Short mmCIF file of C-alpha atoms and ligand atoms in Angstrom, two decimals:
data_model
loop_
_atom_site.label_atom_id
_atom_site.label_comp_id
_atom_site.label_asym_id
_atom_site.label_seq_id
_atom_site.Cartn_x
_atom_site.Cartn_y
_atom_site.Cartn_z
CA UNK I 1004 176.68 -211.65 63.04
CA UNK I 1005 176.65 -208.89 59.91
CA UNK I 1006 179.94 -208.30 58.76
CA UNK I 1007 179.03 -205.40 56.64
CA UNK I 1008 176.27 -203.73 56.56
CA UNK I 1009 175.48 -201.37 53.79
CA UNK I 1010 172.52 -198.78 54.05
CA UNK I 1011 171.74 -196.74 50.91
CA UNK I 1012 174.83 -196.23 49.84
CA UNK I 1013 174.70 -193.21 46.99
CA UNK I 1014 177.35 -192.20 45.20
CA UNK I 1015 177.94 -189.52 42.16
CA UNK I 1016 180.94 -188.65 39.67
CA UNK I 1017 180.77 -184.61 39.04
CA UNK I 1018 176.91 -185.05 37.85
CA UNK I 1019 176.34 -188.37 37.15
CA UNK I 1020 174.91 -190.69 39.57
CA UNK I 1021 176.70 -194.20 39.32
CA UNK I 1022 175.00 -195.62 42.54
CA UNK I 1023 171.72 -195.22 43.64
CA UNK I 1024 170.49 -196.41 47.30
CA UNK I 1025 172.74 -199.48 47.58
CA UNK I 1026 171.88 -201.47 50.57
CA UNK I 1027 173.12 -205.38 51.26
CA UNK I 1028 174.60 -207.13 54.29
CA UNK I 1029 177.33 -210.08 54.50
CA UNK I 1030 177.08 -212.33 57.55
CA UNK I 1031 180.06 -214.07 59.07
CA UNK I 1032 181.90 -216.62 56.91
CA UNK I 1033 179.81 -215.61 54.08
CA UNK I 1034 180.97 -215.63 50.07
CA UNK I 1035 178.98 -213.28 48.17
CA UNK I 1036 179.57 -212.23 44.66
CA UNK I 1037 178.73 -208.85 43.13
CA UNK I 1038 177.68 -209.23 39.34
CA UNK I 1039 176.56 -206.71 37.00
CA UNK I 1040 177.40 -206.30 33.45
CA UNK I 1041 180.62 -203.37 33.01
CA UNK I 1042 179.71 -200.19 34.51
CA UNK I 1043 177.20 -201.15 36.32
CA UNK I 1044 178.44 -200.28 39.59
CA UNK I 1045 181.04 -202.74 41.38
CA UNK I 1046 183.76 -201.30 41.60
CA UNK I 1047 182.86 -198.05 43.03
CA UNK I 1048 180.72 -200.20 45.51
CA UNK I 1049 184.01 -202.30 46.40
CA UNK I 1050 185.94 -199.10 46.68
CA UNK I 1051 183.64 -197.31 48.66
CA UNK I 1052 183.71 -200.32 51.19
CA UNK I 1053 187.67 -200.25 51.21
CA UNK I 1054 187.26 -196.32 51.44
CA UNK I 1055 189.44 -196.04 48.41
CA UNK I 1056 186.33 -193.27 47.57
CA UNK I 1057 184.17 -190.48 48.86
CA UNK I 1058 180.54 -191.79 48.52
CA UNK I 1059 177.13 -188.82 48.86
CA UNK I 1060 175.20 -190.97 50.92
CA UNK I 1061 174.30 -193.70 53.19
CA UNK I 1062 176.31 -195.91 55.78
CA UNK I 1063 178.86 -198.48 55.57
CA UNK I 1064 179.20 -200.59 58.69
CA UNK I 1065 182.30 -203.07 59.28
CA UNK I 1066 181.70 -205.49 61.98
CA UNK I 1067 179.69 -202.82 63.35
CA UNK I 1068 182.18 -199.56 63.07
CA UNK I 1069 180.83 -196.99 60.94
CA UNK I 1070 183.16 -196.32 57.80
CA UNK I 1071 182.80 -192.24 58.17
CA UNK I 1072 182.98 -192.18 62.18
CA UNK I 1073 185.52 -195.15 62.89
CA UNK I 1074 187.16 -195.31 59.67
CA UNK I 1075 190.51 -196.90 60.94
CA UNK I 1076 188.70 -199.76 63.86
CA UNK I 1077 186.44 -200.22 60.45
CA UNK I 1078 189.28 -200.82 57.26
CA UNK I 1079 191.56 -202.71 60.36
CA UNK I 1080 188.57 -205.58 59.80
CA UNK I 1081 189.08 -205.81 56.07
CA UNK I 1082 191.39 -206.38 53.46
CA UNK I 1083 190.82 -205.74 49.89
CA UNK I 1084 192.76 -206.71 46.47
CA UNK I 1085 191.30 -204.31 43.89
CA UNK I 1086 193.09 -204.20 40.56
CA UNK I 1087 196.26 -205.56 39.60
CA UNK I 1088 198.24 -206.11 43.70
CA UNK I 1089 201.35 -203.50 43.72
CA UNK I 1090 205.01 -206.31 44.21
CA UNK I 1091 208.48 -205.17 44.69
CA UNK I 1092 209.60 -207.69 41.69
CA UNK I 1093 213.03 -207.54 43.04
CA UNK I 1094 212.05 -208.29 46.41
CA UNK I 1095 210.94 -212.02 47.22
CA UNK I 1096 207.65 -213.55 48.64
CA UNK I 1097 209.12 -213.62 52.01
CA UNK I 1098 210.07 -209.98 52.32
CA UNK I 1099 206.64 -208.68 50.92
CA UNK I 1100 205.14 -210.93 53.70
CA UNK I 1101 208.11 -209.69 56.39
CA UNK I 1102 207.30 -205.84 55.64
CA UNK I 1103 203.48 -206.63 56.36
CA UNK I 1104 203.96 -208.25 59.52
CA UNK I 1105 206.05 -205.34 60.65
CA UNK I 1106 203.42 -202.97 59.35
CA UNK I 1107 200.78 -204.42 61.42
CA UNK I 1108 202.54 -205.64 63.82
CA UNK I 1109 201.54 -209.63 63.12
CA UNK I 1110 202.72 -212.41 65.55
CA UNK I 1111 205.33 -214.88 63.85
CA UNK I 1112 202.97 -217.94 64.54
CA UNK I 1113 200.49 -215.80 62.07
CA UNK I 1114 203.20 -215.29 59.31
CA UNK I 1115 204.08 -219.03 59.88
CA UNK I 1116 200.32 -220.06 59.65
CA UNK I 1117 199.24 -217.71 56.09
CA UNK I 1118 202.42 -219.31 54.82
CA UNK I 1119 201.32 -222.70 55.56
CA UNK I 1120 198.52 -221.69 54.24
CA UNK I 1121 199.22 -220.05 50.77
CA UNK I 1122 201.51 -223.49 49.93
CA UNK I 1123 204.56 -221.17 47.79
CA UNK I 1124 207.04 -223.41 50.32
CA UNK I 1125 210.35 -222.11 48.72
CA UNK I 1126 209.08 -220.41 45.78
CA UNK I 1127 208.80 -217.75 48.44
CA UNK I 1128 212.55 -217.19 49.07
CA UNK I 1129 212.74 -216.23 45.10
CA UNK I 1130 212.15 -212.46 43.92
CA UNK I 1131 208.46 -211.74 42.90
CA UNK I 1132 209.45 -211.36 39.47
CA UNK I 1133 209.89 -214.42 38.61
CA UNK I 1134 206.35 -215.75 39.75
CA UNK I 1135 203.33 -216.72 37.97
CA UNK I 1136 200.04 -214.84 38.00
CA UNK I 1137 199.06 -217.80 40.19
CA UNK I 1138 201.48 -216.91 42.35
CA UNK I 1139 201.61 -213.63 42.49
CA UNK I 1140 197.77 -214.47 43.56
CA UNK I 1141 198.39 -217.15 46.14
CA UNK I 1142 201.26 -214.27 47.59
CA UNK I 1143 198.70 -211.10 47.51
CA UNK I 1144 196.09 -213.35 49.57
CA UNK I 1145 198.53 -214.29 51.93
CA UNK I 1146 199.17 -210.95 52.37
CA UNK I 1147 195.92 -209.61 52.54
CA UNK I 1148 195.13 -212.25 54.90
CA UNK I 1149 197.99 -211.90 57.19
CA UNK I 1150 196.35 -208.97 59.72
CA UNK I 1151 193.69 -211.28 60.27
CA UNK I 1152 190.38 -209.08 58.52
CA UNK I 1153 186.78 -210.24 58.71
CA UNK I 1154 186.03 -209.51 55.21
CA UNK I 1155 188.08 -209.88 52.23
CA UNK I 1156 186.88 -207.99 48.68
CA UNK I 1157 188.14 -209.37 45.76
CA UNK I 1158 187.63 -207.31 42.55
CA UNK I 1159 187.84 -210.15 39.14
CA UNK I 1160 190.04 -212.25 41.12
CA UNK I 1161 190.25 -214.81 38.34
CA UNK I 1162 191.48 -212.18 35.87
CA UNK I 1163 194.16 -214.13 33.90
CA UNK I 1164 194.08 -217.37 35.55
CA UNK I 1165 194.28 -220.16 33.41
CA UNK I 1166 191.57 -223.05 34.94
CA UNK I 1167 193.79 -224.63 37.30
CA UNK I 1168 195.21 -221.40 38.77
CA UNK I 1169 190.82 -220.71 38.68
CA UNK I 1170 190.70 -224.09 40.56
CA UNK I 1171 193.68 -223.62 43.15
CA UNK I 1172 191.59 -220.09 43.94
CA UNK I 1173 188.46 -221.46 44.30
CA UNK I 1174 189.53 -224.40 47.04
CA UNK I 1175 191.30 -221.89 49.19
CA UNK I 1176 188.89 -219.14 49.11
CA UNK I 1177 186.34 -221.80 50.08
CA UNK I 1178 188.58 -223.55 52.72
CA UNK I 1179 189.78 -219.92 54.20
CA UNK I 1180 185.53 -218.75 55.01
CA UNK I 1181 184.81 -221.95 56.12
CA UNK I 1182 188.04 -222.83 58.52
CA UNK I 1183 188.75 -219.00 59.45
CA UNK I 1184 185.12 -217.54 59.14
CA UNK I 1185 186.17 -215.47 56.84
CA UNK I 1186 183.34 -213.33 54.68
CA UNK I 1187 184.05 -212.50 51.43
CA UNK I 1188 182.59 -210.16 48.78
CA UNK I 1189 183.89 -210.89 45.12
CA UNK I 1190 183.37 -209.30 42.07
CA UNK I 1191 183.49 -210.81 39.16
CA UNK I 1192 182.29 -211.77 35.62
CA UNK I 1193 183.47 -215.00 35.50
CA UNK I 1194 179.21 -216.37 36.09
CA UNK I 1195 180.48 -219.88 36.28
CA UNK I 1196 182.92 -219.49 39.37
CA UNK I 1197 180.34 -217.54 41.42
CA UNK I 1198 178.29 -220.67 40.88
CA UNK I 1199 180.50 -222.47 42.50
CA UNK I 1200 181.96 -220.02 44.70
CA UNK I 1201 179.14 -217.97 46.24
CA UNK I 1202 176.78 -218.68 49.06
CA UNK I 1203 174.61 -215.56 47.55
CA UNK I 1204 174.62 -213.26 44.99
CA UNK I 1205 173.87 -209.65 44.66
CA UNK I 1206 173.11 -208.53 41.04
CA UNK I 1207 173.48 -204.74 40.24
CA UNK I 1208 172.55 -202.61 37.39
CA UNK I 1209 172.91 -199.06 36.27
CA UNK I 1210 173.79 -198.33 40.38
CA UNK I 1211 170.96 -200.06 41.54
CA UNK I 1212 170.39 -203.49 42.91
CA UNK I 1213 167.88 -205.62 41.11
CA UNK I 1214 168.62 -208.59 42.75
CA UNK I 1215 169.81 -210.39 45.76
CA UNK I 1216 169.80 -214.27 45.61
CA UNK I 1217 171.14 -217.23 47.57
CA UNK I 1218 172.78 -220.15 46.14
CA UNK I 1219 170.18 -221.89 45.96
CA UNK I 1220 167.54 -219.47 44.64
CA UNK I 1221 169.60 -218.88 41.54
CA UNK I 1222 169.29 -222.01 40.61
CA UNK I 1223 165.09 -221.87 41.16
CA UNK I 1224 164.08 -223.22 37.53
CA UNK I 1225 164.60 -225.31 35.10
CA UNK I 1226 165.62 -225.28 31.62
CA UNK I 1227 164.86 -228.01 29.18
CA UNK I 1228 166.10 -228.11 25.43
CA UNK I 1229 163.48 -230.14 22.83
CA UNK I 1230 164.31 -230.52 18.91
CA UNK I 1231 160.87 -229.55 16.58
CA UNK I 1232 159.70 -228.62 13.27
CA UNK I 1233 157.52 -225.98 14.77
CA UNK I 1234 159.46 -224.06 16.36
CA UNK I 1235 158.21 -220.34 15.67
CA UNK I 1236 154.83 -221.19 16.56
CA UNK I 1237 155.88 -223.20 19.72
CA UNK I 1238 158.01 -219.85 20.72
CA UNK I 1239 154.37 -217.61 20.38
CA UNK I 1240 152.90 -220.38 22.55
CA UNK I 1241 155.86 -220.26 24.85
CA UNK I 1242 155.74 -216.39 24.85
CA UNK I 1243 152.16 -216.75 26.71
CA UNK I 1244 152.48 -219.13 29.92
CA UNK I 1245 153.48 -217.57 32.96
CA UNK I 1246 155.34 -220.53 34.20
CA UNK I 1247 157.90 -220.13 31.28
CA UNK I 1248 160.72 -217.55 32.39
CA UNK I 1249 162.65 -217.29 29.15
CA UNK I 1250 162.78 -219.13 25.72
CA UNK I 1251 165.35 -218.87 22.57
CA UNK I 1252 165.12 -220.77 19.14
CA UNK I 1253 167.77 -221.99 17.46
CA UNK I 1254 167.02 -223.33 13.99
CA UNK I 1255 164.49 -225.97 15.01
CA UNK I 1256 165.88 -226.41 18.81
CA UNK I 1257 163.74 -224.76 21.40
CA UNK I 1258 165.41 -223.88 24.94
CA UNK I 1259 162.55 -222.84 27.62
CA UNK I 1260 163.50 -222.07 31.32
CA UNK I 1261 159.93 -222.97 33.57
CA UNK I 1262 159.04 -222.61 37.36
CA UNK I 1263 159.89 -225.62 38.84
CA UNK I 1264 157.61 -228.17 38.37
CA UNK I 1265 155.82 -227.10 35.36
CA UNK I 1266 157.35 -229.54 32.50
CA UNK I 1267 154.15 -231.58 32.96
CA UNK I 1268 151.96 -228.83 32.59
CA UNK I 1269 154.35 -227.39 29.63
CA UNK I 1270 154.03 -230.64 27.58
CA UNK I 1271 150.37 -230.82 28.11
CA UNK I 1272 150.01 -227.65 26.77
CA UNK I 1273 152.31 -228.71 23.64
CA UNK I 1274 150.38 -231.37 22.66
CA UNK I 1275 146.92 -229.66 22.91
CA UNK I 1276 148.10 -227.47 20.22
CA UNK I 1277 149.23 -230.57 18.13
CA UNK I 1278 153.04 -229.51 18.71
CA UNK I 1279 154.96 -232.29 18.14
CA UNK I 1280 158.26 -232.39 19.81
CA UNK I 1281 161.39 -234.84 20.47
CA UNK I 1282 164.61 -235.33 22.55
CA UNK I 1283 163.43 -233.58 25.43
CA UNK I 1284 166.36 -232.86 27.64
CA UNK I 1285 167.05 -231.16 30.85
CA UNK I 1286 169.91 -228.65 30.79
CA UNK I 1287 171.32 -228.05 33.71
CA UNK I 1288 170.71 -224.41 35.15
CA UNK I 1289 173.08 -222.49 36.43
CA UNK I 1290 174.47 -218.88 37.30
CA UNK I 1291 174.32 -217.55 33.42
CA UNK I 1292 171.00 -218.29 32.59
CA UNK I 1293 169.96 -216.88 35.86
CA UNK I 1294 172.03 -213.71 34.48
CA UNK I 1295 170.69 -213.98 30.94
CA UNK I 1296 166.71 -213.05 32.88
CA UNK I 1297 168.04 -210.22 34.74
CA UNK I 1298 169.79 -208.18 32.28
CA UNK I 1299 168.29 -209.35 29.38
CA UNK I 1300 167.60 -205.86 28.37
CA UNK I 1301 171.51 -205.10 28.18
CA UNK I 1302 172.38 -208.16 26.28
CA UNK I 1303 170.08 -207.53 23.88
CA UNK I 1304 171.51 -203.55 23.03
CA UNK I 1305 174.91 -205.33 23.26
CA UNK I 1306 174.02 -207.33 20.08
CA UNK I 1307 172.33 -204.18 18.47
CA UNK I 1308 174.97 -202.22 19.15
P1 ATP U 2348 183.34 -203.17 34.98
O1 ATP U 2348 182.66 -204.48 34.97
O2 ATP U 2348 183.52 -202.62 33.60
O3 ATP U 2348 184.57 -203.11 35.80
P2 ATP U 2348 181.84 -201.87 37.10
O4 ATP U 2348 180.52 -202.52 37.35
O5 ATP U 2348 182.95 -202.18 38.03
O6 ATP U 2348 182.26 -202.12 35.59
P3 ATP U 2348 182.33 -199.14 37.81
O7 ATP U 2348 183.78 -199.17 37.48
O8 ATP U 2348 181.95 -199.15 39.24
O9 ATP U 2348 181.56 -200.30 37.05
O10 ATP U 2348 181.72 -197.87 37.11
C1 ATP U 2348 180.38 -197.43 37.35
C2 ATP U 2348 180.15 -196.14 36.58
O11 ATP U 2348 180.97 -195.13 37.14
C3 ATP U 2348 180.51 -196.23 35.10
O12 ATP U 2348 179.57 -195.50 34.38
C4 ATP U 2348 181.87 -195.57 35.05
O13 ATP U 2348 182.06 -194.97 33.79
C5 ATP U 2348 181.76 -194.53 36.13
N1 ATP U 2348 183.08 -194.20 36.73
C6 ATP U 2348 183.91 -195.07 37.35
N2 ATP U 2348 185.01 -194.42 37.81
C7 ATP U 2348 184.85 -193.12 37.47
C8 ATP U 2348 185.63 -191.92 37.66
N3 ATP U 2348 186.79 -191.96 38.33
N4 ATP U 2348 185.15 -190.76 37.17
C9 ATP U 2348 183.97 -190.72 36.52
N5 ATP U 2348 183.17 -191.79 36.31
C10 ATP U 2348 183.60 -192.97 36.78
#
């Protein structure tokens, strides 16, 4: 069943238009993270969901309610923490969790479950100001989790987290979509979490998307590192196989990310042209090298710039 369903979604600030025909689904108990390099687009996509903005065009469905014509049966569904979470420091764990119940009128066996769930035990009896980030994180999911949505949106999530707060995240964001069916769109910059995180990924640039990728499919190539002492002319070699996705030099170390099943082929090739070559290794590939072919273009005016 789609969760969300998002149909050319168009949006524009005064003039300028920062989203352009945005269209991806999320099916139940799906994770999928948003990536883009900054200003590319997520937020206003992730506040357009959570109807925190006005979009131009297109449709936003939530478990099938259209945003514009069913707005509340559409936001009861989801839950969103964008930003920095608004606490009451003076106020403890338990009371911001009370006053949500009461708002939306949860059942005490669901306040009891979430905080089962969120593991503060009596940390939540002491005021909010006194918590970590990690717990001010753990407390802001419970929340958001307590009416129960179908989708949670998480905008940079790990913001501030040292790694084991990035850790404790990751298990219960996987444990909540997999034991509650929960979906969840994430955005984020942190490439090496939404490797682990992320059942699929949608990557968007300059409004648009220019890619939409499962797990799996990220991870499509491979990359190999070899140490030579031709290096330039191995890189104009390199430049001229289709099989080879993306190469960099680094003194006399080549790295070359190839279709799968190519490295025969590629070392053939090498040593018809009397390239000599040693310590072939396989590097693992993952999210950021996967990011490195898409926006290429953008990292490259970063270092101009
Ligand atoms: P980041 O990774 O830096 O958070 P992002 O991908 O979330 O970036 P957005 O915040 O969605 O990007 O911004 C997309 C574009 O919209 C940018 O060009 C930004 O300058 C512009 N923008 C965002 N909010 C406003 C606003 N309130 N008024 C005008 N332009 C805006």
């Amino acid at each position: 069943m789609k969760i969300l369903e998002i149909e050319g979604l168009t949006k524009y600030y005064g003039s300028t238009r920062v989203l352009n025909n945005i269209s991806f689904n999320i099916e139940d108990g799906e994770i999928v993270g948003l990536v883009g390099p900054n200003g590319a687009g997520k937020t206003t996509t992730i506040k357009a969901i959570a109807s925190l903005i006005f979009y131009n065009a297109g449709t936003i469905n939530i478990c099938g309610y259209n945003l514009a014509k069913e707005r509340e049966k559409a936001l009861a569904k989801i839950s969103s923490i964008i930003e920095s979470p608004a606490f009451y420091g003076n106020l403890s764990g338990i009371e911001h969790l009370n006053f949500i119940k009461d708002l939306r009128k949860v059942s005490k066996t669901s306040l009891d479950n979430i905080i089962e769930f969120i593991e503060l035990k009596d940390a939540l009896k002491k005021k909010v100001r006194k918590y970590s980030l990690g717990m001010k994180q753990r407390l802001a999911l419970g929340m958001a989790l307590l009416s129960g949505p179908k989708l949670l949106i998480l905008d940079e999530p790990t913001n501030g987290l040292d790694p084991s707060g990035i850790l404790d995240l990751r298990e219960f964001l996987i444990k909540t979509a997999r034991e509650q069916k929960l979906s969840i769109l994430i955005s984020s910059h942190n490439l090496e979490e939404l490797d682990k995180l992320c059942d699929r990924t949608v990557f968007i640039k300059k409004g648009e998307i220019i890619s939409e990728l499962k797990h799996e499919e990220v991870l499509d190539y491979e990359e190999y590192c070899f140490a030579t002492d031709k290096a330039d002319a191995i890189g104009d070699v390199l430049s001229k196989l289709p099989y080879v996705i993306h190469h960099s030099i680094n003194t006399n170390v080549v790295y070359v990310q190839i279709a799968k099943n190519q490295l025969g082929e590629l070392i053939t090739v090498l040593l018809q042209n009397n390239m000599k070559f040693t310590n072939l290794q396989f590097v693992k590939a993952t999210m950021e090298h996967k990011y490195k072919e898409l926006y290429s273009e953008v990292l490259c005016n970063e270092r101009i710039s």
